[in-house]
């Protein structure tokens, strides 16, 4: 038995004595009925009191939620059963009938029934739909303490202080109250008979079994959810387990342990456990099968009165003297670890499984951990070591223990670990690939152990250490209740410390640069050196977290998945239902989590945080993609953008005109503002727009605003200011129409229109003013007219001193014609892009652009596109020949890795080993034994001229050794690089060979081809000779590769010969020189013809043929040209070349004669002498290079091969050895 | 108690030194050390200075000192300044007088080995009593002599009493790189652990990590580590030398040895060895000749 290992309390309430509890089946609610007559409705997840129901008089002992309806029922000491609606928050009705305290009330799982147990010794069944009592079950002869329906069958079980437990059959009651479908007369008779059968009038419910065994009153009784079992708790301090069959019921066993009255008991809904609560202040957990105590939770002061289980999830509640506690029996958080694309986790059955994020597939069980710790304690943590493919599992059982187990390569069913290493410790975690750390909290030590479980070092962590987690290579994060320390294992000291309270979990980012420290209500993000980056607080408990690849932390609380950026900006990603999830990984739109012990994928929309991240990083491309691809960006993004000072970006999202207007004003985008103002057309907006536009110097907009606002004065002044005389005049007219004289006067002043002013004064009978105006402007006629009109003479008037007449200023610049020039800065990158001004980013081009690579489409496209580009390049290369297109040669030498597996012997240095016993020249070269290497080559292929091989010798030699800095002050230690890395037998190790066959075929050979196409023959010749040298000093891994190597040698040799011929032709002289000299012309034509002989790739041969054909045609050797044309046509290939050939053919066929006689018989079989570049006809004698196979006229025997430049012509050796 | 052991107060400066973090050694605050540890700490700092190329300062520093340890360090500095004969002479005198001094053993062993006197170095070092530094030197000398078997034995013995200390791990890794197979990976772990932890990283560790990776055939990773090392210290000869090797292995063709390595360290084994081999090649090649001259 394990006493009192920490109970996982999730919620506690303080109140008076709690007598009844009920879990809501779906919501995180719990009903608590109190001794004080109150019924409380709590949200245990948020820890808030939702409601109180206070209509009972005196203690309320029983409560129950309805499974589906928004109802609950309560029964109290006021003898009343009340049915409530928690939606309308009131009591719907009361069921009266009991004659004493009501102990329990329960709804039926499907019928509209309530069962109640009362101190009046009866158990009653009520129909809450028609609010009637339908059955009274009598038989107990003391208080009925508890009565419950069977979850499936028509049974009721009851417990009473009469020391008995009774099982009642209520199938009759169901028949009677179910819809009268097809009741025959006989049935009716039978039923009416049955009604009379019972002497107590109990017809519908009959006692099926009476279970006697308790020595005192029984307080509680419960059915097992699936098995025919009953558990009861009594004042005899015993928990009794009963079994029943169709016909009988009997006592199975007794659980002894409570030392006071046992007040409640129940079966665990999913596990083979019994829970009981008692007045001895304990909750006890019993093994159903063994009836042994599994666990005991003790409370200091409070006696327990009732216990209840959540029907779905792993939650229990117990009511005690001072309230209610909601608790879990075990951690639900499955121990898990993520490595790259694999999740390792431990199931409820204690099986280690893995889950592949790429395939979205679960593995079979890799390992069974049944024997780890006690059977009821799940493993706490899992640490994975990818190098060794082993796991380190800790369990809180037995005071904390760990186990190091190697995972099998492939799981196939429950496998008991074959070999495991275990020990005592509270936390254990891998700190390096061959070390792990174990914390012992009791002794406060951390041991560093190697993989054989031996302690290699040990140190004292900071005081109060409660947990250790991985802290980056060579480091541990040591967690104390108030701080986190970064501890350097090597130096044995804490290198950094951060005060954070109650850190429970640490989640490292995928790049290992940041970690999230999770406490109950806080997330603190730190760097790998433990510097705090940001922190945030959540009122709801934080459960888990995982990092997005882009560096966004997603975390889960009890009811939400949220994100936070490194800068602390956070928000909600989605909400969660009741079951707690533990996030393990996020990939695109898939959020992987462990829920109820299994991997589960939640779908999320990462747009919002991706967007914010892009904004923070100013990654406009990405933002743009998001804008384009995501259908909806909500109000929150807009206000976020506005708040963060990006109104111009926000503008791109907003549809609502008012908001758009506000944003446009804010970022000075007048165009949009005008558009929106027109749409809305409100004076207030026009006013604001005019102010803004004026500040911008955009008087066109200002004008429009004033017009809309009918601000005539302002308009006039604007026209004056911008020098728009015409419009000013029109303003005058308008004023006249409006009869607004002030305005008219003003306009007249602005325009300098004296006549109009006088006219106006006259109209409004202000003759003095009219006179004065006329007089001052020297308008004598007008003066006289006024005098006449007023009947006055000039003498009658005394005039003040007249000043100069007012001349209105003439506009110097016609400002009104154009807006005030402004610097064009206000267009953001975004606006430009959205207007399509930025090339390569316009919206239309990338319809399928996917911002997160959630789909695989675009990659193919790019590949195709780049393929297209490559084609184009190749075309261009071939243009060196200026002869049109050609096809790209296909090389299909599927060379494999070069490897060999023989050599050996004993010797002092590894290099000596290589040299001494390998038959391959290359291994001698790598070993630095150049003499023997040369000997070998001389014997194998008749190599005599080694100078050209020097670079290759040194290359191979250089690759063979590394320099390891060892002791300070001494030269570095030399080590020997092997090509068989796995090998450690000194007799089998072999040196690494740079540029093996595969590399030569895929790099050098292609470069050689390219040179051919691009007509860079000197380079090409050098490359092909280099290939020959590199193959000569090389090694391969199999016989088939030897064949490949031979092919490569032949190919390189043919190319080298071909190129040498063509280069020889070009050296004859320029076109002019050659054509003038018949001798040279003949030789030139011959060489161009020979150029077509070596067996090079067909497309390249076409080039040679094309060249030969044009040469021949130019020299009027039409017959010869015709033969080349025919060969080209026979080869096929690029249409352009063929077209060319066809044309030449047609032309030459008209006159198939040769002007110049040359030594080239198009119908004869011959090879070309690599030295003299003359034909060696079939059947004639020739000599050969033993290495590259190039052919020579006999007179060249004994010379150095012109192709490989290494071997002696005609010297036959044992043949090149590349594979031993 | 061994001051270099895990609980000793010299552990950190000692580890810094052997992790190649010479500047940390020089900057190490030695004022709080107990008096008996002051000398070893000073010696470590002087040796770090030599490693940092400040041998002249060291010579000046130990001028006139009679403490054998300091005299030995003086000899080491002399040697670093290119006066091996004088250095060896000094050490040989010290071997006569105070070969029991642990520092004399280690520094003397280094000087002798560097001067090519491996046997003398081994006989001096073999007098050590539980000094891991001496063990590491012995291991290295055995490896230089291609006596991997002896080196392995030495490490296995040291592992028993030296446990998990840095030098044992390092020496084991050196041997591991000779043995190959699984040992490559284990050596890699040790170097990687040192190189990647911010507290212990140094150019030497990075290069060591790269070398291990190179041997494991992981050329991309090796390149990354070497690049990092060269970024930290562009003139680190071993990093350059190994980069050259890596270039060759990855098929970049033969490397020009007259590049940056020659300017940094013209006497680097990579160069001397290559020059020697080049000469050897030319000499060997003259033995062969075609029968006939080309027409």
Short mmCIF file of N, CA, C and O in Angstrom, two decimals, chain B residues 139 150-161 168 172:
data_model
loop_
_atom_site.label_atom_id
_atom_site.label_comp_id
_atom_site.label_asym_id
_atom_site.label_seq_id
_atom_site.Cartn_x
_atom_site.Cartn_y
_atom_site.Cartn_z
N UNK B 139 48.94 9.57 -23.35
CA UNK B 139 48.05 9.02 -24.37
C UNK B 139 48.38 9.63 -25.73
O UNK B 139 48.52 8.94 -26.73
N UNK B 150 48.65 0.86 -26.41
CA UNK B 150 49.12 1.41 -25.13
C UNK B 150 48.26 2.58 -24.69
O UNK B 150 47.94 2.73 -23.52
N UNK B 151 47.90 3.41 -25.67
CA UNK B 151 47.08 4.58 -25.35
C UNK B 151 45.76 4.13 -24.74
O UNK B 151 45.29 4.67 -23.74
N UNK B 152 45.19 3.10 -25.35
CA UNK B 152 43.91 2.58 -24.87
C UNK B 152 44.02 2.09 -23.44
O UNK B 152 43.16 2.36 -22.59
N UNK B 153 45.12 1.39 -23.16
CA UNK B 153 45.34 0.88 -21.82
C UNK B 153 45.44 2.01 -20.82
O UNK B 153 44.83 1.99 -19.74
N UNK B 154 46.19 3.02 -21.21
CA UNK B 154 46.40 4.17 -20.34
C UNK B 154 45.06 4.83 -19.99
O UNK B 154 44.77 5.15 -18.84
N UNK B 155 44.23 5.00 -21.02
CA UNK B 155 42.94 5.65 -20.80
C UNK B 155 42.05 4.79 -19.91
O UNK B 155 41.40 5.29 -18.98
N UNK B 156 42.05 3.50 -20.19
CA UNK B 156 41.20 2.61 -19.41
C UNK B 156 41.59 2.67 -17.94
O UNK B 156 40.73 2.70 -17.06
N UNK B 157 42.91 2.74 -17.68
CA UNK B 157 43.37 2.83 -16.30
C UNK B 157 42.92 4.15 -15.68
O UNK B 157 42.43 4.20 -14.55
N UNK B 158 43.08 5.22 -16.45
CA UNK B 158 42.74 6.54 -15.92
C UNK B 158 41.24 6.64 -15.67
O UNK B 158 40.80 7.29 -14.72
N UNK B 159 40.46 5.99 -16.53
CA UNK B 159 39.01 6.02 -16.38
C UNK B 159 38.59 5.50 -15.01
O UNK B 159 37.63 5.98 -14.41
N UNK B 160 39.38 4.53 -14.50
CA UNK B 160 39.00 3.93 -13.23
C UNK B 160 39.12 4.90 -12.08
O UNK B 160 38.30 4.90 -11.19
N UNK B 161 40.15 5.70 -12.10
CA UNK B 161 40.26 6.65 -10.97
C UNK B 161 39.90 8.08 -11.36
O UNK B 161 39.54 8.89 -10.53
N UNK B 168 39.97 12.82 -19.01
CA UNK B 168 39.77 11.41 -19.33
C UNK B 168 38.89 11.31 -20.57
O UNK B 168 39.16 10.55 -21.50
N UNK B 172 40.14 9.82 -24.05
CA UNK B 172 39.41 8.67 -24.57
C UNK B 172 38.94 8.95 -25.99
O UNK B 172 38.96 8.09 -26.86
#
